[in-house]
mmCIF file of C-alpha atoms and ligand atoms in Angstrom:
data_model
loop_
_atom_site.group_PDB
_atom_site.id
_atom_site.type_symbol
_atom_site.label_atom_id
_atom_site.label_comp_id
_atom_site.label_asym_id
_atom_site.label_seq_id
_atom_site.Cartn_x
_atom_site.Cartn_y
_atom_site.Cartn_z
ATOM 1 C CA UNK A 280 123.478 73.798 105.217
ATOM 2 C CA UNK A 281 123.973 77.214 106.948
ATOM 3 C CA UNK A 282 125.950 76.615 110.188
ATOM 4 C CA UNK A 283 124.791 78.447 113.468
ATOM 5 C CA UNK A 284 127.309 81.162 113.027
ATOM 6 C CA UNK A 285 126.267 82.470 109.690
ATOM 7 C CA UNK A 286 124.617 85.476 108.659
ATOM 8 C CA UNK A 287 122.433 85.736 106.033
ATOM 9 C CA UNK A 288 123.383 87.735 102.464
ATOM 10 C CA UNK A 289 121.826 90.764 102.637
ATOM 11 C CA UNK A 290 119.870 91.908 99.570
ATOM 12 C CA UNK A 291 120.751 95.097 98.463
ATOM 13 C CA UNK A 292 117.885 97.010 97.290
ATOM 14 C CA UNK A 293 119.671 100.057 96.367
ATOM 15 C CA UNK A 294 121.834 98.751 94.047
ATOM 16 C CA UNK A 295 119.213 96.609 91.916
ATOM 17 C CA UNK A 296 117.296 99.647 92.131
ATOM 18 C CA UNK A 297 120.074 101.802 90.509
ATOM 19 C CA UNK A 298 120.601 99.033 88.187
ATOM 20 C CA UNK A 299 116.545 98.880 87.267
ATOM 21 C CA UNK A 300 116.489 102.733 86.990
ATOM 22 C CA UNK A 301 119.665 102.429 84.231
ATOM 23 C CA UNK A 302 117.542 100.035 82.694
ATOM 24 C CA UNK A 303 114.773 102.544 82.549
ATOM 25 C CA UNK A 304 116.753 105.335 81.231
ATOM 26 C CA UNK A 305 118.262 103.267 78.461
ATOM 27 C CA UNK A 306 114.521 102.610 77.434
ATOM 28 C CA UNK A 307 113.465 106.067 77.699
ATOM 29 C CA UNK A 308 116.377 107.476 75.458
ATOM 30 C CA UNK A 309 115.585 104.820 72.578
ATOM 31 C CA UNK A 310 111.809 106.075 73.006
ATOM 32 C CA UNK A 311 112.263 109.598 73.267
ATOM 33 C CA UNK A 312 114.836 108.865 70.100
ATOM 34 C CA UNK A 313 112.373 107.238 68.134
ATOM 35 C CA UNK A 314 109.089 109.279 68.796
ATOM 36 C CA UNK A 315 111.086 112.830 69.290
ATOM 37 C CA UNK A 316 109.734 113.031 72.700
ATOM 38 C CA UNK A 317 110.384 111.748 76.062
ATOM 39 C CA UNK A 318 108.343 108.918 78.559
ATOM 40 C CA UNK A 319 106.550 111.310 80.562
ATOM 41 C CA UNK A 320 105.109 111.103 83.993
ATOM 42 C CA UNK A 321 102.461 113.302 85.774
ATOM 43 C CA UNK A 322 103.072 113.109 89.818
ATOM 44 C CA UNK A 323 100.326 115.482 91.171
ATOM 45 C CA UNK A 324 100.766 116.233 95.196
ATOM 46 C CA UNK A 325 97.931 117.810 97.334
ATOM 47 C CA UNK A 326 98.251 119.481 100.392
ATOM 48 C CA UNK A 327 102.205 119.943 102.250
ATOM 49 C CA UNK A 328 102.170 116.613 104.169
ATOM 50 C CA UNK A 329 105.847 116.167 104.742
ATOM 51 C CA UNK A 330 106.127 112.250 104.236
ATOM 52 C CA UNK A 331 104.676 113.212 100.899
ATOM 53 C CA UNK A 332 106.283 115.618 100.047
ATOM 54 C CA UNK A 333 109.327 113.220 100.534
ATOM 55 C CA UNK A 334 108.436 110.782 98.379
ATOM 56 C CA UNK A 335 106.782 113.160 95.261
ATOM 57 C CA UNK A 336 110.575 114.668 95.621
ATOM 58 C CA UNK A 337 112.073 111.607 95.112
ATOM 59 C CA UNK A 338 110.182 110.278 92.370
ATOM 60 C CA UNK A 339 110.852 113.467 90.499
ATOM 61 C CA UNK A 340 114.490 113.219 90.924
ATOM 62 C CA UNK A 341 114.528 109.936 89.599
ATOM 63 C CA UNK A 342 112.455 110.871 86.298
ATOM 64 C CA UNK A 343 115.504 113.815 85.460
ATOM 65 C CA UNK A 344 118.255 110.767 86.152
ATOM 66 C CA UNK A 345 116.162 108.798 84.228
ATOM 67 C CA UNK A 346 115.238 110.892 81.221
ATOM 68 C CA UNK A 347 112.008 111.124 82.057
ATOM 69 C CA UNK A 348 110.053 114.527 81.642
ATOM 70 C CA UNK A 349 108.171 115.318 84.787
ATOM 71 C CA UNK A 350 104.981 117.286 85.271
ATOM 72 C CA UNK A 351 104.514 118.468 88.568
ATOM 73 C CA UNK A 352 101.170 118.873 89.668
ATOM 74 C CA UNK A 353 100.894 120.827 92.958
ATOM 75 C CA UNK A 354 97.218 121.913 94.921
ATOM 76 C CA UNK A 355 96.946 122.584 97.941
ATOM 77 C CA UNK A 356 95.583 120.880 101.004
ATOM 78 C CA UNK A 357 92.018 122.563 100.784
ATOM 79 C CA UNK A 358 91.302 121.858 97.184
ATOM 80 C CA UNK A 359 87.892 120.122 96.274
ATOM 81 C CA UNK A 360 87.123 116.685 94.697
ATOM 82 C CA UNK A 361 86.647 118.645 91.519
ATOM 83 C CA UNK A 362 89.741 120.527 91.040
ATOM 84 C CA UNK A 363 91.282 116.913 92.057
ATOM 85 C CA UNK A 364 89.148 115.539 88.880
ATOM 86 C CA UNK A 365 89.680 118.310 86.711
ATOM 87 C CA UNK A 366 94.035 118.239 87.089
ATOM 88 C CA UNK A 367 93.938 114.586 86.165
ATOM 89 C CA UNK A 368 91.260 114.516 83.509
ATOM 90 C CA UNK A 369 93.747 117.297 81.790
ATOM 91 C CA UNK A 370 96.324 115.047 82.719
ATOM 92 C CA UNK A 371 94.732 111.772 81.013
ATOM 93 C CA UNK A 372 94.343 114.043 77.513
ATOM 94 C CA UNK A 373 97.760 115.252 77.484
ATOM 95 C CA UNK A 374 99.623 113.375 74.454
ATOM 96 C CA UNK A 375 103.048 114.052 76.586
ATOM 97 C CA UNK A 376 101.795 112.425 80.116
ATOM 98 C CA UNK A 377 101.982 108.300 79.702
ATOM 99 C CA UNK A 378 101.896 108.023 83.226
ATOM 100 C CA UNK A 379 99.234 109.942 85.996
ATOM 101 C CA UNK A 380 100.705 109.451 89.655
ATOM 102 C CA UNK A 381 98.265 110.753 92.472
ATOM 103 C CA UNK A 382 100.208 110.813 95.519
ATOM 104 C CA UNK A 383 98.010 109.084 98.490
ATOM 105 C CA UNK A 384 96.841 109.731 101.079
ATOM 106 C CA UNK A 385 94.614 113.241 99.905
ATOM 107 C CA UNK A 386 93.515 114.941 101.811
ATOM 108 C CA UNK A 387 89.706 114.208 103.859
ATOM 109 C CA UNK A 388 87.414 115.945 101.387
ATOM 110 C CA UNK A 389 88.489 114.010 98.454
ATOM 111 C CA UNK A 390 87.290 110.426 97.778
ATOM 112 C CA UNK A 391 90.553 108.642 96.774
ATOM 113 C CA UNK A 392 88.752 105.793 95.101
ATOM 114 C CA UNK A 393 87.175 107.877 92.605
ATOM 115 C CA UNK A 394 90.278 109.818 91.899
ATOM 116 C CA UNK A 395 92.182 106.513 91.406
ATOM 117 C CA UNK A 396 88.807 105.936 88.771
ATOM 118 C CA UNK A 397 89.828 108.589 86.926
ATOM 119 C CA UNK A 398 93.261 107.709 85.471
ATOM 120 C CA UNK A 399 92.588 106.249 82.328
ATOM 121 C CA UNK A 400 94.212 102.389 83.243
ATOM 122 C CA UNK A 401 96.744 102.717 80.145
ATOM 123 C CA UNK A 402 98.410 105.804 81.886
ATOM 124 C CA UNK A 403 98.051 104.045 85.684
ATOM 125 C CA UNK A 404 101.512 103.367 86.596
ATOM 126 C CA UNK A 405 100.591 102.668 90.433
ATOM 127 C CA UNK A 406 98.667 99.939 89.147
ATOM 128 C CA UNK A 407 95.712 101.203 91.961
ATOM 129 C CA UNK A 408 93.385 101.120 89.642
ATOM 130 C CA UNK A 409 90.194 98.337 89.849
ATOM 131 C CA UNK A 410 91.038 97.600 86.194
ATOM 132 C CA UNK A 411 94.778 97.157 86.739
ATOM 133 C CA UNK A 412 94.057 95.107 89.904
ATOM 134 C CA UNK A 413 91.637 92.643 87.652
ATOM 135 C CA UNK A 414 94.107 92.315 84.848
ATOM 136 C CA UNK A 415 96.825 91.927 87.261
ATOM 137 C CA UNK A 416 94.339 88.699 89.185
ATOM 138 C CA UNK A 417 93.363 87.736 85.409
ATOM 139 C CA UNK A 418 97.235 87.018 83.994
ATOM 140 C CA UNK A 419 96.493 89.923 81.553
ATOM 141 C CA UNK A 420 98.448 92.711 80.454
ATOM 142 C CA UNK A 421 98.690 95.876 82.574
ATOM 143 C CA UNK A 422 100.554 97.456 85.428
ATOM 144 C CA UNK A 423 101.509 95.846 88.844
ATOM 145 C CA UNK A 424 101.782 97.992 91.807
ATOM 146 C CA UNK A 425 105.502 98.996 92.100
ATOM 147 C CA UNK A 426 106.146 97.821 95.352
ATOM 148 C CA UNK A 427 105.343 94.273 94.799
ATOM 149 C CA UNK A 428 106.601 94.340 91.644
ATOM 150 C CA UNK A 429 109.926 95.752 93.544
ATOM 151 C CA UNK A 430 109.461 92.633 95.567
ATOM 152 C CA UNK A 431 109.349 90.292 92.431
ATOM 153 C CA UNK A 432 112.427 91.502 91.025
ATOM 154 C CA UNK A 433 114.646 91.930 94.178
ATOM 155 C CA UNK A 434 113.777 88.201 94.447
ATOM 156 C CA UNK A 435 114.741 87.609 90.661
ATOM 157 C CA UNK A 436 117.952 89.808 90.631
ATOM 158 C CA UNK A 437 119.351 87.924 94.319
ATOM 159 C CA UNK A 438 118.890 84.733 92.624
ATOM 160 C CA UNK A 439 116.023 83.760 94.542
ATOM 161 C CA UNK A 440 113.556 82.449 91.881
ATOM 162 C CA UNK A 441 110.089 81.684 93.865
ATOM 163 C CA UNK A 442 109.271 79.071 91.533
ATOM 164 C CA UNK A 443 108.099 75.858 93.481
ATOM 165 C CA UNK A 444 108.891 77.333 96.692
ATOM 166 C CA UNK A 445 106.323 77.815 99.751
ATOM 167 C CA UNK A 446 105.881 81.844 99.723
ATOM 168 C CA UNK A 447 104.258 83.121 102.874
ATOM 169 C CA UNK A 448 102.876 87.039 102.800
ATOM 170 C CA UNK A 449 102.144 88.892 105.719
ATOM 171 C CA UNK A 450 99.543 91.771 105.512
ATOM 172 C CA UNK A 451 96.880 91.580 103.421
ATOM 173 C CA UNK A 452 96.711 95.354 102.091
ATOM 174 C CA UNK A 453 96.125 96.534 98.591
ATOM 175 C CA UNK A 454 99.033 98.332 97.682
ATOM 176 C CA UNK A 455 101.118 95.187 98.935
ATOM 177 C CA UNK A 456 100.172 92.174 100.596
ATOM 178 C CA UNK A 457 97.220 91.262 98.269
ATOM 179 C CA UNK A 458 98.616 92.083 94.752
ATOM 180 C CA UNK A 459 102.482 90.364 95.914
ATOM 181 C CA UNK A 460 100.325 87.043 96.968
ATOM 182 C CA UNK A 461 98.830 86.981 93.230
ATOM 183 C CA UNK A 462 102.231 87.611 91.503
ATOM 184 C CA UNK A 463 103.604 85.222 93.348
ATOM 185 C CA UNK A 464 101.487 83.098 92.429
ATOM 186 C CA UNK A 465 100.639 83.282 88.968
ATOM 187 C CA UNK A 466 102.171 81.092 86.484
ATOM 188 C CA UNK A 467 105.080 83.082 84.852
ATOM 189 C CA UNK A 468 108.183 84.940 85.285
ATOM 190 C CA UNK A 469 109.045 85.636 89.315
ATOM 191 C CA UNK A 470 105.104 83.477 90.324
ATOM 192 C CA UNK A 471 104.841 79.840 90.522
ATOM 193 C CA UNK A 472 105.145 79.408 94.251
ATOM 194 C CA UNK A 473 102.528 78.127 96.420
ATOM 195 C CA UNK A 474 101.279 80.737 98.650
ATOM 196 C CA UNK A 475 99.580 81.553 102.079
ATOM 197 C CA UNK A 476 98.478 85.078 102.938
ATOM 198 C CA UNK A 477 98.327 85.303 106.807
ATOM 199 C CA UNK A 478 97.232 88.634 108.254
ATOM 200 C CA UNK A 479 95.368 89.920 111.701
ATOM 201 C CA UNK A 480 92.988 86.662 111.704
ATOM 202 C CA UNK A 481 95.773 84.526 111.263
ATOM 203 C CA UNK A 482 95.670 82.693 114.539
ATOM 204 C CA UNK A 483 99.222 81.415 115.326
ATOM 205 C CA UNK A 484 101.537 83.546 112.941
ATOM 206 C CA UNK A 485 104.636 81.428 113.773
ATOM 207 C CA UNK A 486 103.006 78.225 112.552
ATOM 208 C CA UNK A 487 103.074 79.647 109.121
ATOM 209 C CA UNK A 488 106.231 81.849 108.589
ATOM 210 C CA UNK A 489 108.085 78.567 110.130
ATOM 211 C CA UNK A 490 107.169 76.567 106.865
ATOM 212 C CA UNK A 491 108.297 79.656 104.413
ATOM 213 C CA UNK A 492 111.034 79.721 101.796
ATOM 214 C CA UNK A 493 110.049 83.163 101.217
ATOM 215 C CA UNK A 494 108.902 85.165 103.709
ATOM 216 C CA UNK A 495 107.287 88.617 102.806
ATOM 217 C CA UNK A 496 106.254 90.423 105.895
ATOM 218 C CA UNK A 497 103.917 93.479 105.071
ATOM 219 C CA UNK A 498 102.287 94.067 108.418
ATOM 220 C CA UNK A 499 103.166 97.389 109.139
ATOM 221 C CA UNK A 500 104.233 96.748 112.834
ATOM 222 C CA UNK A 501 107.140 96.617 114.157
ATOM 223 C CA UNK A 502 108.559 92.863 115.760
ATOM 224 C CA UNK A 503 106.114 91.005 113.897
ATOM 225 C CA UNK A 504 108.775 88.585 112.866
ATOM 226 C CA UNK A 505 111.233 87.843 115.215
ATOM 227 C CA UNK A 506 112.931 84.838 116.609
ATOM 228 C CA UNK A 507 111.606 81.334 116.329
ATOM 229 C CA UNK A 508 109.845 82.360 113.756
ATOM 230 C CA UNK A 509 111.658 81.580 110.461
ATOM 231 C CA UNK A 510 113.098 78.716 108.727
ATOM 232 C CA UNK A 511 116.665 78.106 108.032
ATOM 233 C CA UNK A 512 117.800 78.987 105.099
ATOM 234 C CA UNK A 513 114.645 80.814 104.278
ATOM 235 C CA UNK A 514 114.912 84.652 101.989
ATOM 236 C CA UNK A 515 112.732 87.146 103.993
ATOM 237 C CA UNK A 516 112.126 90.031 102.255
ATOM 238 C CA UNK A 517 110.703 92.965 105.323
ATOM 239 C CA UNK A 518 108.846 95.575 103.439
ATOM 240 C CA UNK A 519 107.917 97.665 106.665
ATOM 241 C CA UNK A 520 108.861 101.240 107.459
ATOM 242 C CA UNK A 521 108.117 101.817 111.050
ATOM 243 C CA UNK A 522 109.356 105.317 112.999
ATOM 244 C CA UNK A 523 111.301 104.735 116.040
ATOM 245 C CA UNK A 524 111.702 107.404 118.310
ATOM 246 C CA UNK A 525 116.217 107.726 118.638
ATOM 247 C CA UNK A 526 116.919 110.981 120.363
ATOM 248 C CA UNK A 527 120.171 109.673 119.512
ATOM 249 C CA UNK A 528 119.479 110.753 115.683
ATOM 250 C CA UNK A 529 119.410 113.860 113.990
ATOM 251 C CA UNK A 530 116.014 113.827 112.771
ATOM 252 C CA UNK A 531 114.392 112.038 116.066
ATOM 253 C CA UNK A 532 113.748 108.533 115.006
ATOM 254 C CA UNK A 533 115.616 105.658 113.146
ATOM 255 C CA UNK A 534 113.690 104.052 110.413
ATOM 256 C CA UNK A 535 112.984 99.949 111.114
ATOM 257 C CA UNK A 536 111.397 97.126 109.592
ATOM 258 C CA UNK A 537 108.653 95.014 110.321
ATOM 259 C CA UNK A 538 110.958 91.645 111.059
ATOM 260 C CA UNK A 539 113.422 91.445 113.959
ATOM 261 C CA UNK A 540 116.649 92.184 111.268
ATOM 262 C CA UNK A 541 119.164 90.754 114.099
ATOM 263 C CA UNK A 542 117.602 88.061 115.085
ATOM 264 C CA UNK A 543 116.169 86.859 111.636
ATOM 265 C CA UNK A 544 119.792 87.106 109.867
ATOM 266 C CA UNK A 545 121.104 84.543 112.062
ATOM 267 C CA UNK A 546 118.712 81.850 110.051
ATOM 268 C CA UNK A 547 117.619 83.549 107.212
ATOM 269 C CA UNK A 548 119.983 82.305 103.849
ATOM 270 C CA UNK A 549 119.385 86.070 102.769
ATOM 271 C CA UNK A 550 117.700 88.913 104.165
ATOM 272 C CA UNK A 551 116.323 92.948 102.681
ATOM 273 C CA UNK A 552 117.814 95.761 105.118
ATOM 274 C CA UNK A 553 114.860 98.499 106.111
ATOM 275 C CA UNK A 554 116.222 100.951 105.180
ATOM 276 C CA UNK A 555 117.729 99.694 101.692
ATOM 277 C CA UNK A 556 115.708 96.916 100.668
ATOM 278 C CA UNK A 557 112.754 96.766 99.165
ATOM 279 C CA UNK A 558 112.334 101.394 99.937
ATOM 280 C CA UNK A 559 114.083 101.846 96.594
ATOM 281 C CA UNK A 560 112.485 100.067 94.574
ATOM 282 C CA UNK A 561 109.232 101.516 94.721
ATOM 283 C CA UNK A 562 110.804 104.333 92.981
ATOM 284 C CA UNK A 563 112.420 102.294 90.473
ATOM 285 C CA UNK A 564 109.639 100.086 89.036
ATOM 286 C CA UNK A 565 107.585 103.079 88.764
ATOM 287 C CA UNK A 566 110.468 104.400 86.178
ATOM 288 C CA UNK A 567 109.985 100.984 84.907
ATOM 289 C CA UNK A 568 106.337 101.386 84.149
ATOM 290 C CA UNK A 569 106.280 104.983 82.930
ATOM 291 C CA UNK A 570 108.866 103.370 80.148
ATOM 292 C CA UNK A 571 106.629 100.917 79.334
ATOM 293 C CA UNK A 572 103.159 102.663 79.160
ATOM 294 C CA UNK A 573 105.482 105.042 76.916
ATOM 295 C CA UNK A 574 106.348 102.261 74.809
ATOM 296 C CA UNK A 575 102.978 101.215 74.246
ATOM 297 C CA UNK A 576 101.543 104.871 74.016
ATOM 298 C CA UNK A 577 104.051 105.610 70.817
ATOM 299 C CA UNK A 578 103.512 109.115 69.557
ATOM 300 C CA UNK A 579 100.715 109.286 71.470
ATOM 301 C CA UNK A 580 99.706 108.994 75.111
ATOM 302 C CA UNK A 581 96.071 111.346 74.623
ATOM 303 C CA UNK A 582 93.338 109.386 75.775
ATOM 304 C CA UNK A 583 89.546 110.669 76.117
HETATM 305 N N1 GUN B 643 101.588 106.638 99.131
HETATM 306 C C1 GUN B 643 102.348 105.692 99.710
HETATM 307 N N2 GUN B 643 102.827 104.842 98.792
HETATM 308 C C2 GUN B 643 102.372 105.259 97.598
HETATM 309 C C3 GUN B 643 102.539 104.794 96.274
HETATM 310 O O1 GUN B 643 103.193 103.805 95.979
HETATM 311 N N3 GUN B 643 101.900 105.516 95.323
HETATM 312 C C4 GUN B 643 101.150 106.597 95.609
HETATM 313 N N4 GUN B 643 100.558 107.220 94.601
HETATM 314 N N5 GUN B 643 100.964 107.056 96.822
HETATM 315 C C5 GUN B 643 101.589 106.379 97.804
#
């Protein structure tokens, strides 16, 4: 039993990150070892948009720690839906690209969904695509989204195995609050809990995150969990990145979550920090799955 002075652990996302991306590079060496050439992974930006830009930085960095070649794909913000098309159907016959990433949002003019169509679904290491969302529902091989997979493992590595435990998601979007409800669910490694997915219709929020051992909060607003509002002893994992102004900061703004982090820790048995929870480990399952579509690619990734 926790007593009323105690804090919750706090998960730390950056280090099971580093260890997941040491993992990755270990894999990539005995692949690029065995087939003479490394995982590679296609990360194709369009348009300047400085969040973006960010994040496509990032992910590139990690490939060189990793071992991973990159291929940076760069057009800018006015191209059309068919020079969009025509950079990742190159992409998709490349024998040295095993994994396509298409940084979202693009830009107006270009229909995301049928650029996310167009990776082939063996080289779809966001795991956006419809066919890597079915397998994904089905129990079938493919790739899971990298944040929720994140989720999965920072759950795994803290030693907080979901199995048989009352899992309640907040937010129902694609990229995380749908797919995380199904892997939590599914019968298997990191799934076997019994799940609720609240989200804007939920009447009465509190009523549900009160009966959580695991409490994933996905909302994408700030304070949406905050006192009252969690178990004892419950894990809450807070996958929101909100932008609060801070003329106090350098840059204008301090980064916070989506769960009251002060309030919650007093309850919570163990708790992500925004920033270094669940943030870093986007990044590092997407290492992950470049690895593995390498591994299944072999010699090689072409695919018409
Ligand atoms: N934009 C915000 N998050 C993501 C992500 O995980 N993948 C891609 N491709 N774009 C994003």
């Amino acid at each position: 039993m926790l007593s009323a002075d105690k804090t919750a652990k706090i998960i730390d996302g950056k280090a099971i990150a580093a260890q997941i991306r040491a993992e990755a590079a270990r894999d990539a060496a005995a692949i690029a070892a065995k087939r003479g050439f490394p995982p590679g992974l296609a990360v194709v930006l369009v348009g300047e948009d400085p969040a973006s830009v960010s994040y496509v930085t990032a992910k590139e960095r990690a490939c060189a720690e990793c071992g991973i070649r990159s291929f940076p794909v760069r057009l800018p913000a006015s191209a059309s839906q068919d020079a969009v098309l025509a950079e990742v159907a190159r992409l998709r016959a490349d024998a040295a690209v095993d994994g396509i990433l298409v940084q979202l949002p693009l830009p107006r003019q270009i229909d995301e969904r049928r650029v996310v169509e167009a990776i082939s679904p063996d080289k779809d290491v966001d795991g956006f695509h419809p066919v890597s969302v079915g397998n994904l529902a089905l129990g079938l091989p493919g790739f899971a989204p990298c944040t929720p997979a994140g989720i999965i493992e920072l759950l795994l590595r803290s030693g907080c195995d979901p199995t048989g435990k009352h899992a309640v998601v907040v937010g129902r979007s694609n990229i995380v609050g749908k797919p995380v409800a199904i892997m939590l669910s599914r019968k298997g490694r990191g799934g076997n809990a019994t799940v609720t997915l609240c989200h804007t219709g939920t009447p009465d929020l509190g009523r549900f995150t009160r009966d959580a051992d695991v409490l994933v909060v996905a909302a994408g607003r700030p304070g949406t969990v905050g006192e009252g509002m969690v178990k004892e002893g419950a894990v809450v994992i807070d996958v929101g990145v909100n932008r609060i102004a801070d003329p106090s900061k350098k840059r204008g703004y301090r980064l916070v979550g989506d769960v009251d982090f002060a309030a919650v820790s007093r309850v919570a048995s163990a708790i992500t920090p925004v920033p270094g929870g669940v943030g870093p480990m986007t990044i590092a399952m997407l290492m992950a799955n470049t690895v593995r579509a390498a591994a299944v690619h072999g010699p090689s990734a072409a695919r018409p």
